[in-house]
Amino acid sequence: VAAAPAETISHADIDLTTKAGVEQLNRRIETKIRGLCETGTPGVVARQYEQQCRAVALAEARTKARIAIAEANANKARLAQATPASRTANPGA
């Protein structure tokens, strides 16, 4: 998942099909964006830049996160359909 151009947030170790996994990904996104956008410079202009940077990066990251979550759920559904145990539990599948 991208937080900003050329920045990625790893999620291979997270189960995005669970609420806890999605929350963990969201925390990673917010932490990464905070670090990317923080200027460490006092003043109104710096604060405005940080806010704008966070808004843009968060919108992009959330879009990519939704795609990753949808793909994880689709893969889980395909796997469930392909396993013999699911065919026994769901006759006719």
mmCIF file of C-alpha atoms in Angstrom:
data_model
loop_
_atom_site.group_PDB
_atom_site.id
_atom_site.type_symbol
_atom_site.label_atom_id
_atom_site.label_comp_id
_atom_site.label_asym_id
_atom_site.label_seq_id
_atom_site.Cartn_x
_atom_site.Cartn_y
_atom_site.Cartn_z
ATOM 1 C CA VAL A 1 0.000 0.000 0.000
ATOM 2 C CA ALA A 2 1.448 3.340 -0.949
ATOM 3 C CA ALA A 3 1.517 6.213 1.507
ATOM 4 C CA ALA A 4 3.133 8.639 -0.921
ATOM 5 C CA PRO A 5 4.973 8.305 -4.202
ATOM 6 C CA ALA A 6 7.674 5.633 -3.931
ATOM 7 C CA GLU A 7 6.640 4.738 -0.391
ATOM 8 C CA THR A 8 5.032 1.411 0.423
ATOM 9 C CA ILE A 9 3.597 -0.073 3.566
ATOM 10 C CA SER A 10 4.051 -3.781 3.948
ATOM 11 C CA HIS A 11 0.933 -5.772 4.734
ATOM 12 C CA ALA A 12 1.986 -9.316 3.792
ATOM 13 C CA ASP A 13 2.044 -10.283 7.473
ATOM 14 C CA ILE A 14 -1.487 -8.982 8.123
ATOM 15 C CA ASP A 15 -4.754 -10.841 7.511
ATOM 16 C CA LEU A 16 -6.733 -8.151 5.737
ATOM 17 C CA THR A 17 -9.878 -10.272 5.871
ATOM 18 C CA THR A 18 -10.260 -9.503 9.579
ATOM 19 C CA LYS A 19 -11.248 -6.319 11.370
ATOM 20 C CA ALA A 20 -8.077 -6.514 13.483
ATOM 21 C CA GLY A 21 -5.947 -6.832 10.351
ATOM 22 C CA VAL A 22 -7.579 -3.824 8.708
ATOM 23 C CA GLU A 23 -7.112 -1.786 11.891
ATOM 24 C CA GLN A 24 -3.438 -2.786 12.015
ATOM 25 C CA LEU A 25 -2.969 -1.694 8.394
ATOM 26 C CA ASN A 26 -4.681 1.633 9.130
ATOM 27 C CA ARG A 27 -2.303 2.226 12.060
ATOM 28 C CA ARG A 28 0.679 1.499 9.817
ATOM 29 C CA ILE A 29 -0.634 3.902 7.195
ATOM 30 C CA GLU A 30 -1.174 6.696 9.715
ATOM 31 C CA THR A 31 2.258 6.180 11.281
ATOM 32 C CA LYS A 32 4.010 6.188 7.906
ATOM 33 C CA ILE A 33 2.175 9.285 6.709
ATOM 34 C CA ARG A 34 2.869 11.138 9.938
ATOM 35 C CA GLY A 35 6.583 10.477 9.455
ATOM 36 C CA LEU A 36 6.559 11.387 5.775
ATOM 37 C CA CYS A 37 4.676 14.636 6.158
ATOM 38 C CA GLU A 38 6.155 15.975 9.375
ATOM 39 C CA THR A 39 8.488 18.860 8.641
ATOM 40 C CA GLY A 40 9.669 19.585 12.159
ATOM 41 C CA THR A 41 9.425 23.258 11.281
ATOM 42 C CA PRO A 42 7.306 25.578 13.391
ATOM 43 C CA GLY A 43 4.896 27.991 11.844
ATOM 44 C CA VAL A 44 1.621 28.267 10.029
ATOM 45 C CA VAL A 45 3.024 27.511 6.578
ATOM 46 C CA ALA A 46 4.711 24.329 7.775
ATOM 47 C CA ARG A 47 1.523 23.241 9.547
ATOM 48 C CA GLN A 48 -0.539 23.888 6.413
ATOM 49 C CA TYR A 49 1.928 21.885 4.329
ATOM 50 C CA GLU A 50 1.800 18.984 6.804
ATOM 51 C CA GLN A 51 -2.002 18.989 6.807
ATOM 52 C CA GLN A 52 -2.188 19.045 3.027
ATOM 53 C CA CYS A 53 0.487 16.369 2.725
ATOM 54 C CA ARG A 54 -1.372 14.126 5.174
ATOM 55 C CA ALA A 55 -4.708 14.620 3.421
ATOM 56 C CA VAL A 56 -3.325 13.763 -0.021
ATOM 57 C CA ALA A 57 -1.232 10.827 1.187
ATOM 58 C CA LEU A 58 -4.068 9.452 3.318
ATOM 59 C CA ALA A 59 -6.559 9.606 0.454
ATOM 60 C CA GLU A 60 -4.151 7.742 -1.826
ATOM 61 C CA ALA A 61 -3.231 5.189 0.819
ATOM 62 C CA ARG A 62 -6.865 4.518 1.765
ATOM 63 C CA THR A 63 -7.760 3.897 -1.872
ATOM 64 C CA LYS A 64 -4.915 1.411 -2.222
ATOM 65 C CA ALA A 65 -5.793 -0.163 1.126
ATOM 66 C CA ARG A 66 -9.407 -0.710 0.019
ATOM 67 C CA ILE A 67 -8.116 -2.459 -3.100
ATOM 68 C CA ALA A 68 -5.764 -4.661 -1.057
ATOM 69 C CA ILE A 69 -8.576 -5.546 1.366
ATOM 70 C CA ALA A 70 -10.963 -6.386 -1.485
ATOM 71 C CA GLU A 71 -8.320 -8.583 -3.118
ATOM 72 C CA ALA A 72 -7.645 -10.380 0.178
ATOM 73 C CA ASN A 73 -11.365 -11.071 0.641
ATOM 74 C CA ALA A 74 -11.718 -12.263 -2.965
ATOM 75 C CA ASN A 75 -8.718 -14.568 -2.576
ATOM 76 C CA LYS A 76 -10.147 -15.962 0.655
ATOM 77 C CA ALA A 77 -13.489 -16.627 -1.049
ATOM 78 C CA ARG A 78 -11.785 -18.351 -4.002
ATOM 79 C CA LEU A 79 -9.720 -20.490 -1.645
ATOM 80 C CA ALA A 80 -12.820 -21.469 0.336
ATOM 81 C CA GLN A 81 -14.566 -22.539 -2.865
ATOM 82 C CA ALA A 82 -11.564 -24.563 -4.004
ATOM 83 C CA THR A 83 -11.037 -26.596 -0.834
ATOM 84 C CA PRO A 84 -12.612 -30.072 -0.628
ATOM 85 C CA ALA A 85 -13.857 -29.389 2.907
ATOM 86 C CA SER A 86 -15.954 -26.489 1.691
ATOM 87 C CA ARG A 87 -17.561 -28.694 -0.949
ATOM 88 C CA THR A 88 -18.557 -31.185 1.757
ATOM 89 C CA ALA A 89 -19.958 -28.420 3.911
ATOM 90 C CA ASN A 90 -21.682 -26.862 0.900
ATOM 91 C CA PRO A 91 -23.090 -29.656 -1.239
ATOM 92 C CA GLY A 92 -23.479 -28.670 -4.846
ATOM 93 C CA ALA A 93 -20.695 -26.087 -4.666
#
